[in-house]
Tab-separated table of C-alpha atoms in Angstrom:
chain	number	residue	atom	x	y	z
A	1	MET	CA	-32.176	18.184	8.588
A	2	GLU	CA	-32.411	21.865	8.085
A	3	GLY	CA	-33.105	22.315	11.821
A	4	MET	CA	-29.281	21.084	12.457
A	5	ILE	CA	-27.914	24.430	11.458
A	6	LYS	CA	-29.478	27.505	12.983
A	7	GLU	CA	-28.375	31.155	12.589
A	8	GLY	CA	-24.965	30.184	11.498
A	9	LYS	CA	-24.221	28.011	14.231
A	10	ARG	CA	-24.313	24.461	14.609
A	11	THR	CA	-25.787	21.825	17.153
A	12	ASP	CA	-23.008	21.722	19.586
A	13	GLY	CA	-22.201	25.952	19.311
A	14	ARG	CA	-19.809	25.685	16.612
A	15	ASN	CA	-19.121	27.934	13.670
A	16	LEU	CA	-19.611	26.714	9.902
A	17	ASP	CA	-15.847	26.340	9.620
A	18	GLU	CA	-14.563	25.635	13.056
A	19	LEU	CA	-12.726	22.432	14.201
A	20	ARG	CA	-13.702	20.630	17.588
A	21	ASN	CA	-11.629	21.005	20.577
A	22	LEU	CA	-8.130	19.075	19.456
A	23	GLU	CA	-6.018	17.339	22.090
A	24	ALA	CA	-2.833	15.385	21.665
A	25	LYS	CA	-0.641	13.621	24.192
A	26	ILE	CA	2.773	12.213	23.052
A	27	GLY	CA	4.671	9.129	24.633
A	28	ILE	CA	1.984	7.445	26.118
A	29	SER	CA	3.838	3.764	25.997
A	30	LYS	CA	7.194	3.031	27.022
A	31	GLU	CA	7.173	-0.201	24.957
A	32	ALA	CA	6.693	1.566	21.546
A	33	THR	CA	9.239	3.142	19.963
A	34	GLY	CA	6.909	6.314	19.302
A	35	SER	CA	3.451	6.561	20.277
A	36	ALA	CA	0.619	9.228	20.534
A	37	MET	CA	-2.982	10.088	21.168
A	38	PHE	CA	-5.019	12.186	19.071
A	39	ARG	CA	-8.724	13.564	19.837
A	40	MET	CA	-10.967	15.292	17.724
A	41	GLY	CA	-14.214	16.438	19.756
A	42	GLY	CA	-15.668	12.922	20.871
A	43	THR	CA	-13.259	10.720	18.436
A	44	LYS	CA	-10.248	9.193	20.189
A	45	ALA	CA	-7.299	7.418	18.448
A	46	ILE	CA	-3.861	6.481	19.605
A	47	ALA	CA	-1.348	4.920	17.602
A	48	TYR	CA	1.930	2.791	18.461
A	49	VAL	CA	4.795	2.537	15.830
A	50	TYR	CA	7.213	0.257	16.112
A	51	GLY	CA	10.637	-0.449	14.493
A	52	PRO	CA	12.446	-0.070	11.880
A	53	MET	CA	12.536	-3.878	12.883
A	54	GLU	CA	13.591	-7.231	11.383
A	55	VAL	CA	11.301	-8.237	8.547
A	56	ILE	CA	9.842	-11.703	9.109
A	57	PRO	CA	8.845	-13.314	6.966
A	58	LYS	CA	12.012	-12.848	5.292
A	59	PHE	CA	10.343	-13.213	1.619
A	60	LEU	CA	8.923	-9.823	2.511
A	61	GLU	CA	11.900	-7.810	3.149
A	62	GLN	CA	12.539	-5.564	0.033
A	63	SER	CA	16.102	-4.480	-0.759
A	64	GLU	CA	15.772	-1.307	-1.501
A	65	ARG	CA	12.973	-0.050	0.822
A	66	ALA	CA	11.126	-0.739	4.681
A	67	ILE	CA	7.969	-1.729	4.349
A	68	LEU	CA	4.623	-0.320	6.205
A	69	ASP	CA	2.241	-2.349	8.221
A	70	VAL	CA	-0.663	-0.721	9.210
A	71	ASN	CA	-3.734	-1.952	11.363
A	72	TYR	CA	-6.570	0.122	12.031
A	73	ASN	CA	-8.941	-0.954	14.506
A	74	MET	CA	-12.310	-0.023	15.999
A	75	LEU	CA	-12.177	-1.100	19.417
A	76	PRO	CA	-15.669	-2.707	20.482
A	77	PHE	CA	-16.696	-0.038	22.954
A	78	SER	CA	-16.297	2.886	21.048
A	79	THR	CA	-19.148	2.931	19.024
A	80	GLU	CA	-22.756	3.391	20.720
A	81	GLU	CA	-23.771	-0.094	20.039
A	82	ARG	CA	-20.904	-2.628	20.707
A	83	LYS	CA	-19.092	-3.583	17.882
A	84	ARG	CA	-18.028	-7.205	16.996
A	85	SER	CA	-14.566	-7.597	17.847
A	86	GLY	CA	-12.013	-9.087	15.233
A	87	PHE	CA	-11.905	-8.769	11.136
A	88	SER	CA	-14.053	-6.343	9.617
A	89	ARG	CA	-13.730	-5.612	5.760
A	90	ARG	CA	-14.185	-1.652	7.366
A	91	ASN	CA	-10.876	-1.942	9.099
A	92	ALA	CA	-9.257	-3.936	6.321
A	93	GLU	CA	-10.159	-1.130	3.837
A	94	ILE	CA	-8.868	1.947	6.367
A	95	SER	CA	-5.841	0.611	6.903
A	96	SER	CA	-5.023	0.074	3.565
A	97	VAL	CA	-5.828	3.606	3.195
A	98	ILE	CA	-3.679	4.827	5.906
A	99	LYS	CA	-1.007	2.600	4.656
A	100	ARG	CA	-0.897	4.487	1.177
A	101	VAL	CA	-1.296	7.606	2.980
A	102	LEU	CA	1.779	7.000	5.247
A	103	GLU	CA	4.007	5.316	2.567
A	104	SER	CA	4.228	8.514	0.558
A	105	VAL	CA	4.859	10.436	3.629
A	106	ILE	CA	8.186	8.275	5.138
A	107	PHE	CA	11.485	7.948	3.277
A	108	LEU	CA	11.176	4.059	3.022
A	109	GLU	CA	14.290	4.111	1.018
A	110	ASP	CA	16.538	5.616	3.970
A	111	ILE	CA	15.962	2.562	5.993
A	112	PRO	CA	15.953	-0.580	3.482
A	113	LYS	CA	15.487	-4.227	4.377
A	114	THR	CA	13.554	-3.225	7.477
A	115	LYS	CA	9.450	-3.158	8.435
A	116	ILE	CA	7.944	-0.512	10.419
A	117	LEU	CA	4.719	-1.628	12.198
A	118	VAL	CA	1.631	0.758	12.825
A	119	ASN	CA	-1.108	-0.198	15.395
A	120	ILE	CA	-3.712	2.574	15.540
A	121	ASP	CA	-6.856	1.897	17.739
A	122	ILE	CA	-10.001	3.593	18.121
A	123	LEU	CA	-11.169	4.182	21.651
A	124	ASN	CA	-14.030	6.035	20.909
A	125	ALA	CA	-15.774	7.095	17.793
A	126	ASP	CA	-17.818	10.063	16.814
A	127	ALA	CA	-17.262	10.632	12.823
A	128	SER	CA	-14.184	11.309	11.321
A	129	THR	CA	-12.137	8.582	12.763
A	130	ARG	CA	-9.738	7.874	10.313
A	131	CYS	CA	-8.563	11.467	10.184
A	132	ALA	CA	-8.116	11.355	14.072
A	133	ALA	CA	-6.138	7.948	13.188
A	134	ILE	CA	-3.939	9.939	10.613
A	135	ASN	CA	-3.348	12.579	12.872
A	136	ALA	CA	-2.508	10.470	15.583
A	137	ALA	CA	0.106	7.969	13.266
A	138	SER	CA	1.806	11.108	12.344
A	139	LEU	CA	2.819	11.991	15.376
A	140	ALA	CA	3.786	8.444	16.535
A	141	LEU	CA	6.099	8.197	13.333
A	142	THR	CA	7.635	11.780	14.077
A	143	THR	CA	8.570	10.878	17.990
A	144	ALA	CA	9.742	7.371	16.592
A	145	GLY	CA	12.206	9.167	14.374
A	146	MET	CA	11.173	8.475	11.160
A	147	PRO	CA	12.505	10.331	8.409
A	148	MET	CA	9.603	12.235	6.789
A	149	ASN	CA	8.566	14.713	4.080
A	150	ASP	CA	6.141	16.839	7.044
A	151	LEU	CA	3.828	15.875	9.515
A	152	VAL	CA	0.701	14.268	7.473
A	153	THR	CA	-2.552	16.153	8.894
A	154	SER	CA	-6.277	14.852	7.716
A	155	CYS	CA	-9.597	16.678	8.340
A	156	ALA	CA	-13.324	16.206	6.967
A	157	ALA	CA	-15.570	18.328	5.607
A	158	GLY	CA	-19.453	18.063	4.625
A	159	ARG	CA	-22.709	19.236	3.491
A	160	VAL	CA	-25.984	19.735	5.458
A	161	GLY	CA	-28.548	21.236	3.381
A	162	GLU	CA	-26.847	23.932	1.732
A	163	ASN	CA	-24.631	24.751	4.255
A	164	LEU	CA	-20.938	23.959	4.026
A	165	ILE	CA	-19.149	22.764	7.391
A	166	LEU	CA	-15.756	21.712	8.465
A	167	ASP	CA	-15.197	18.724	10.684
A	168	VAL	CA	-17.997	17.070	10.567
A	169	ALA	CA	-19.071	15.177	14.138
A	170	GLY	CA	-22.234	13.567	15.524
A	171	LYS	CA	-25.667	13.860	13.532
A	172	GLU	CA	-24.077	15.886	10.645
A	173	ASP	CA	-22.105	12.702	9.769
A	174	THR	CA	-25.084	10.101	10.048
A	175	GLU	CA	-27.643	12.738	8.363
A	176	GLY	CA	-25.675	14.778	6.489
A	177	ASP	CA	-25.583	15.269	2.990
A	178	VAL	CA	-21.733	14.989	1.956
A	179	ASP	CA	-18.917	13.692	3.789
A	180	LEU	CA	-15.253	14.342	2.524
A	181	PRO	CA	-11.972	13.709	4.617
A	182	ILE	CA	-8.719	14.598	3.005
A	183	ALA	CA	-5.305	14.296	4.184
A	184	TYR	CA	-2.726	16.860	3.821
A	185	LEU	CA	0.713	17.550	3.215
A	186	PRO	CA	1.482	20.895	3.721
A	187	VAL	CA	5.117	21.283	2.737
A	188	LYS	CA	4.464	20.184	-0.900
A	189	ASP	CA	0.756	21.494	-1.180
A	190	GLU	CA	-0.168	17.872	-1.698
A	191	ILE	CA	-3.816	15.758	-1.412
A	192	LEU	CA	-2.770	12.228	-0.029
A	193	LEU	CA	-6.129	11.322	0.526
A	194	LEU	CA	-9.717	12.076	-1.185
A	195	GLN	CA	-12.888	10.086	-0.498
A	196	MET	CA	-16.621	11.463	-0.481
A	197	ASP	CA	-19.881	10.456	0.424
A	198	GLY	CA	-22.824	11.881	-1.204
A	199	ILE	CA	-23.599	13.868	-4.478
A	200	LEU	CA	-21.821	17.951	-4.787
A	201	LYS	CA	-21.927	20.483	-7.222
A	202	ASN	CA	-18.736	21.354	-8.940
A	203	GLU	CA	-18.150	25.001	-7.176
A	204	ASP	CA	-19.153	23.342	-3.713
A	205	PHE	CA	-16.323	20.717	-4.102
A	206	GLU	CA	-13.640	23.305	-4.486
A	207	LYS	CA	-15.186	24.952	-1.785
A	208	LEU	CA	-15.281	22.439	0.409
A	209	MET	CA	-11.529	21.302	-0.649
A	210	GLU	CA	-10.623	25.132	0.517
A	211	LEU	CA	-12.398	24.789	3.664
A	212	CYS	CA	-10.413	21.164	4.332
A	213	LYS	CA	-7.063	22.957	3.851
A	214	LYS	CA	-7.752	25.472	5.918
A	215	GLY	CA	-8.789	22.999	8.606
A	216	CYS	CA	-5.771	20.631	7.744
A	217	LYS	CA	-3.272	24.077	8.178
A	218	GLN	CA	-4.871	24.375	12.049
A	219	ILE	CA	-4.072	21.002	12.909
A	220	HIS	CA	-0.597	20.948	11.571
A	221	GLU	CA	0.031	23.801	13.660
A	222	PHE	CA	-1.810	22.207	16.766
A	223	GLN	CA	0.644	18.614	15.768
A	224	ARG	CA	3.456	20.949	15.704
A	225	ASN	CA	3.147	23.137	18.807
A	226	THR	CA	2.299	19.662	20.606
A	227	LEU	CA	5.887	18.267	19.615
A	228	LEU	CA	7.499	21.798	20.467
A	229	ASP	CA	5.784	21.240	23.875
A	230	TYR	CA	6.679	17.577	24.496
A	231	LYS	CA	10.438	17.966	24.125
A	232	ASN	CA	10.498	21.533	26.429
A	233	ASN	CA	8.525	20.151	28.956
A	234	PHE	CA	10.079	16.871	29.347
A	235	ASN	CA	13.240	18.903	29.616
A	236	ASN	CA	12.049	20.864	32.390
A	237	LYS	CA	10.725	17.547	34.191
A	238	SER	CA	14.072	15.673	34.467
B	1	MET	CA	8.950	27.985	11.553
B	2	GLU	CA	11.668	27.715	14.122
B	3	GLU	CA	11.453	27.404	17.847
B	4	LYS	CA	14.217	29.029	20.052
B	5	LYS	CA	14.977	28.233	23.395
B	6	GLY	CA	18.549	29.491	25.081
B	7	GLU	CA	21.180	28.147	22.447
B	8	TYR	CA	19.581	25.131	20.379
B	9	VAL	CA	16.368	24.917	18.021
B	10	ILE	CA	14.474	22.443	17.894
B	11	VAL	CA	13.027	21.187	14.642
B	12	THR	CA	9.924	19.024	13.284
B	13	PRO	CA	9.564	17.285	9.742
B	14	GLY	CA	9.070	19.451	6.617
B	15	THR	CA	10.385	22.892	8.804
B	16	LEU	CA	12.060	24.827	6.208
B	17	LEU	CA	15.645	25.431	6.877
B	18	ALA	CA	17.000	27.561	4.092
B	19	THR	CA	15.566	28.682	0.866
B	20	THR	CA	18.823	27.503	-0.987
B	21	LYS	CA	20.334	24.108	-1.487
B	22	LYS	CA	22.373	22.834	1.318
B	23	SER	CA	24.373	19.528	2.332
B	24	GLY	CA	24.273	18.075	5.521
B	25	ASP	CA	22.481	15.256	7.502
B	26	GLY	CA	18.831	14.527	8.480
B	27	ILE	CA	17.842	16.965	5.700
B	28	TYR	CA	16.609	16.440	2.237
B	29	THR	CA	16.031	19.258	-0.866
B	30	SER	CA	12.951	19.998	-2.624
B	31	GLU	CA	12.272	22.445	-5.465
B	32	GLU	CA	15.869	24.367	-4.525
B	33	LYS	CA	15.117	24.558	-0.719
B	34	THR	CA	16.168	22.626	2.172
B	35	TYR	CA	13.607	20.958	4.598
B	36	SER	CA	14.296	19.011	7.707
B	37	LYS	CA	13.722	15.002	7.559
B	38	TYR	CA	13.653	14.607	11.222
B	39	PHE	CA	12.092	15.606	14.759
B	40	GLY	CA	15.745	16.852	16.226
B	41	ILE	CA	18.453	19.698	16.844
B	42	LEU	CA	18.888	21.944	14.036
B	43	ARG	CA	22.727	22.462	13.881
B	44	LYS	CA	23.526	25.353	11.396
B	45	SER	CA	27.442	26.008	10.125
B	46	GLU	CA	28.240	28.152	6.952
B	47	TYR	CA	28.253	25.509	4.502
B	48	LYS	CA	26.282	22.655	5.950
B	49	VAL	CA	23.219	22.171	7.969
B	50	ASN	CA	22.300	19.434	9.953
B	51	VAL	CA	19.194	17.775	12.208
B	52	ILE	CA	20.296	15.456	14.796
B	53	PRO	CA	17.268	13.415	15.686
B	54	PHE	CA	16.100	12.701	19.484
B	55	GLN	CA	15.210	9.172	18.412
B	56	HIS	CA	17.201	7.031	15.450
B	57	THR	CA	18.022	3.619	15.125
B	58	TYR	CA	21.990	2.419	13.852
B	59	LYS	CA	23.098	2.271	10.308
B	60	PRO	CA	26.137	0.155	9.960
B	61	ASN	CA	28.986	1.653	8.411
B	62	ARG	CA	32.048	0.349	7.409
B	63	GLU	CA	34.836	0.270	9.802
B	64	ASP	CA	32.570	1.271	12.465
B	65	LYS	CA	33.405	-0.077	15.642
B	66	ILE	CA	30.455	-2.020	17.466
B	67	ILE	CA	29.364	-3.415	20.935
B	68	GLY	CA	27.090	-6.667	20.276
B	69	MET	CA	26.185	-9.645	21.618
B	70	VAL	CA	25.836	-12.981	20.336
B	71	LYS	CA	23.002	-14.382	19.720
B	72	GLU	CA	23.502	-18.178	18.209
B	73	PHE	CA	26.249	-20.164	16.524
B	74	VAL	CA	24.562	-21.426	12.747
B	75	TYR	CA	28.256	-22.487	10.511
B	76	PRO	CA	30.048	-20.839	9.127
B	77	PHE	CA	29.062	-17.761	11.485
B	78	PHE	CA	28.067	-16.238	14.451
B	79	ILE	CA	24.713	-13.944	14.451
B	80	ILE	CA	25.564	-10.881	16.448
B	81	ASP	CA	22.899	-8.618	17.788
B	82	MET	CA	23.738	-4.840	17.011
B	83	LEU	CA	20.734	-3.134	18.645
B	84	SER	CA	20.019	-2.576	14.941
B	85	PRO	CA	17.255	-4.011	12.607
B	86	ILE	CA	19.933	-5.273	10.466
B	87	LYS	CA	22.027	-8.386	12.119
B	88	GLY	CA	25.684	-8.847	12.053
B	89	TYR	CA	27.493	-11.625	11.227
B	90	LEU	CA	31.209	-12.782	12.535
B	91	TYR	CA	32.748	-15.446	10.394
B	92	LEU	CA	34.600	-18.229	12.063
B	93	SER	CA	37.426	-16.965	9.455
B	94	ASN	CA	37.281	-13.628	10.893
B	95	ILE	CA	38.035	-14.174	14.734
B	96	SER	CA	41.521	-14.733	14.401
B	97	ASP	CA	44.779	-14.652	11.992
B	98	TYR	CA	45.025	-18.170	12.867
B	99	PRO	CA	42.773	-20.954	12.014
B	100	ILE	CA	40.516	-21.754	15.170
B	101	ARG	CA	38.723	-24.820	16.015
B	102	GLN	CA	34.687	-24.560	15.934
B	103	ASP	CA	34.406	-26.105	19.417
B	104	LYS	CA	36.808	-23.842	20.807
B	105	ALA	CA	35.204	-20.582	19.329
B	106	THR	CA	31.617	-21.870	20.073
B	107	LYS	CA	32.976	-21.712	24.228
B	108	ILE	CA	34.540	-18.336	24.075
B	109	TYR	CA	31.362	-16.668	22.082
B	110	SER	CA	28.289	-18.835	23.800
B	111	PRO	CA	25.489	-17.142	23.461
B	112	GLY	CA	24.675	-13.664	25.834
B	113	THR	CA	28.051	-12.888	25.727
B	114	TRP	CA	28.902	-9.113	24.501
B	115	ILE	CA	31.644	-8.656	21.931
B	116	TYR	CA	33.365	-5.193	21.024
B	117	SER	CA	33.976	-5.660	17.170
B	118	GLU	CA	34.666	-3.831	13.896
B	119	ILE	CA	32.618	-3.930	10.808
B	120	MET	CA	34.819	-4.871	7.776
B	121	ASP	CA	32.205	-5.315	4.976
B	122	ILE	CA	28.550	-4.046	4.397
B	123	SER	CA	27.870	-5.203	1.118
B	124	ASP	CA	25.934	-8.040	1.259
B	125	LYS	CA	25.877	-8.968	4.772
B	126	VAL	CA	27.279	-6.819	7.773
B	127	LYS	CA	30.343	-8.688	8.362
B	128	LEU	CA	32.483	-8.157	11.778
B	129	SER	CA	35.777	-9.014	12.464
B	130	MET	CA	37.578	-9.866	15.744
B	131	LYS	CA	41.249	-9.574	14.061
B	132	GLY	CA	41.808	-5.762	15.240
B	133	LYS	CA	43.562	-5.119	18.018
B	134	GLU	CA	41.267	-3.538	20.185
B	135	SER	CA	38.502	-6.070	19.378
B	136	LYS	CA	37.526	-8.251	22.552
B	137	THR	CA	34.796	-10.088	24.312
B	138	LEU	CA	33.309	-8.410	27.361
B	139	LYS	CA	33.352	-9.925	31.054
B	140	ASN	CA	32.163	-8.358	34.199
B	141	GLY	CA	30.559	-5.552	33.630
B	142	GLY	CA	26.921	-3.844	32.738
B	143	ILE	CA	25.432	-2.600	29.389
B	144	ALA	CA	23.933	1.247	29.089
B	145	TYR	CA	21.954	2.188	25.401
B	146	ILE	CA	21.742	5.524	23.878
B	147	THR	CA	20.850	6.966	20.967
B	148	PRO	CA	23.296	6.556	18.351
B	149	SER	CA	23.400	10.268	17.087
B	150	LYS	CA	24.233	11.303	20.418
B	151	VAL	CA	27.487	8.835	20.511
B	152	PRO	CA	29.847	11.980	20.182
B	153	ARG	CA	28.224	13.618	23.263
B	154	VAL	CA	29.079	10.965	25.188
B	155	ILE	CA	32.709	11.260	24.256
B	156	GLY	CA	32.985	14.995	23.971
B	157	LYS	CA	35.326	17.247	22.435
B	158	GLY	CA	38.775	15.426	22.006
B	159	GLY	CA	37.185	12.888	24.891
B	160	SER	CA	36.738	15.307	27.321
B	161	MET	CA	33.192	13.812	28.456
B	162	ILE	CA	34.204	10.160	28.832
B	163	LYS	CA	37.576	11.404	30.515
B	164	MET	CA	35.749	12.913	33.146
B	165	ILE	CA	33.062	10.505	33.879
B	166	MET	CA	35.911	7.622	33.872
B	167	ASP	CA	38.364	9.400	36.136
B	168	LYS	CA	35.501	10.299	38.728
B	169	THR	CA	33.689	7.098	38.953
B	170	ASN	CA	36.788	4.854	39.235
B	171	CYS	CA	34.822	3.044	35.426
B	172	LYS	CA	36.279	1.528	32.665
B	173	VAL	CA	33.745	3.276	29.900
B	174	LEU	CA	33.691	1.401	26.469
B	175	VAL	CA	31.315	3.092	23.773
B	176	GLY	CA	30.168	1.313	20.506
B	177	GLN	CA	29.525	3.387	17.551
B	178	ASN	CA	25.665	1.671	17.595
B	179	GLY	CA	24.869	3.107	20.971
B	180	ALA	CA	25.677	0.320	23.186
B	181	ILE	CA	28.119	1.131	26.169
B	182	TRP	CA	29.899	-1.182	28.276
B	183	ILE	CA	30.661	-0.291	31.741
B	184	GLU	CA	32.875	-1.805	34.028
B	185	GLY	CA	33.908	-1.002	37.322
B	186	GLU	CA	31.966	-0.152	41.096
B	187	ASN	CA	29.834	2.655	40.167
B	188	LEU	CA	27.927	0.956	37.526
B	189	ASN	CA	24.387	1.766	38.245
B	190	LEU	CA	25.831	5.758	38.950
B	191	VAL	CA	27.262	5.465	35.237
B	192	ILE	CA	24.185	3.932	33.607
B	193	LYS	CA	21.675	6.983	35.420
B	194	ILE	CA	24.195	9.701	33.547
B	195	ILE	CA	23.980	7.752	30.239
B	196	LYS	CA	20.561	8.028	30.314
B	197	LYS	CA	20.714	11.752	31.646
B	198	ILE	CA	23.224	12.523	28.485
B	199	ASP	CA	20.436	11.025	26.233
B	200	GLU	CA	17.614	13.215	27.644
B	201	GLU	CA	19.850	16.397	27.910
B	202	SER	CA	22.265	16.091	25.219
B	203	HIS	CA	21.128	19.589	23.468
B	204	ILE	CA	20.656	21.510	25.896
B	205	PRO	CA	24.003	24.000	26.934
B	206	GLY	CA	25.477	23.315	30.048
B	207	LEU	CA	25.827	19.585	29.993
B	208	THR	CA	29.031	18.764	31.157
B	209	ASP	CA	28.787	21.095	34.132
B	210	ARG	CA	25.355	19.270	35.266
B	211	ILE	CA	26.891	15.674	34.523
B	212	ASN	CA	30.013	16.640	37.040
B	213	GLU	CA	27.335	17.961	39.559
B	214	MET	CA	25.451	14.522	38.812
B	215	ILE	CA	28.532	12.559	39.955
B	216	ASP	CA	29.619	14.460	42.946
B	217	LYS	CA	25.809	14.110	44.218
B	218	GLY	CA	26.122	10.329	43.072
B	219	LEU	CA	29.218	9.321	44.810
B	220	LYS	CA	28.330	11.174	48.173
B	221	LYS	CA	25.475	8.414	48.723
């Protein structure tokens, strides 16, 4: 495990506080109201947003706010070993976690009596899939014209041996000691999601949080630039 | 936190717009600061800050004139699709000042008919009325869509844009505030293309000139 970090460099050549390669595409589907793809290294997520639409069945409708439905799905070919398709407890848990994050970002009370459907698929999994899913969903919701507080961003940090690292990937995730994904709202400096596997000292935890926030701010800037580029290039084409 | 290109500024949600509390549409205030709510175009005036979203769904307001499609009849009302997640209801009693028989009304408002109607009440259900002078059923034409927040752009200052389109293409154009546009005339497909162009490029200055060029090119073909 110690061999994973040599002279301050990780197995994939990154520094300890460096993110993986980021890539994002917007408007990948014509049918959806808003859609986006987000790639962090080997982890690739696509998100589709439909709505606001009518609530069916009617009894689920809320007169003062919209309801949000999030489906996170890891596709069978996304992992190294083929994954069984269909319902899994992991998918259900992550769907509900992402739902809570997005609920505190969108102004649901602005669009009462409606429903917003967010479908997220993981095409390729290489650690921190929930982070990529949140980043993709955030872009898709923005292009779908939802009223939002800010672009929500997410990234993970971890510990391998004594080293604290940003954006865990590959073996660092499976063989590392600690994995800590967060979702962060830069405008309010608010943490919307915090999960952790493993054991950490208090001071290490605080250092990791700072590292995560730093990564999230970089991703936020990247998301913003992607959106602005999309609109500018789109106009040049037409 | 602003991107400038020509005269327009694109903002993303959470962009800081002012360090004081401002009023306007498409914005929110938090801790004495004003932020953008949508991904859209910023319009600033002396007292107001507005963000016009690129993508938006229609929110019904009283006295709005809308274009909708009759979906079905469920006594005592017709259900109208207003291109919004919220349905419109046209009661038999709101069709005319005079009593109208049910069988006659269902013939006029058969499913799939487009109507130009006015919203009279939004308290419980969104109730429509056909009693206004301008309200009518729409026949022999086509429909085009635009984001509701861009409807003022189709009409133009004092109706300049819509007048130009109507004069040049010899088409009748009727704009609903919900973003549905009814077009009657020979050059129907050209007008649909024009409206699509307005939807995509409404925020770039010099739109009228470009539309003018497009109409000239389209008519030559």
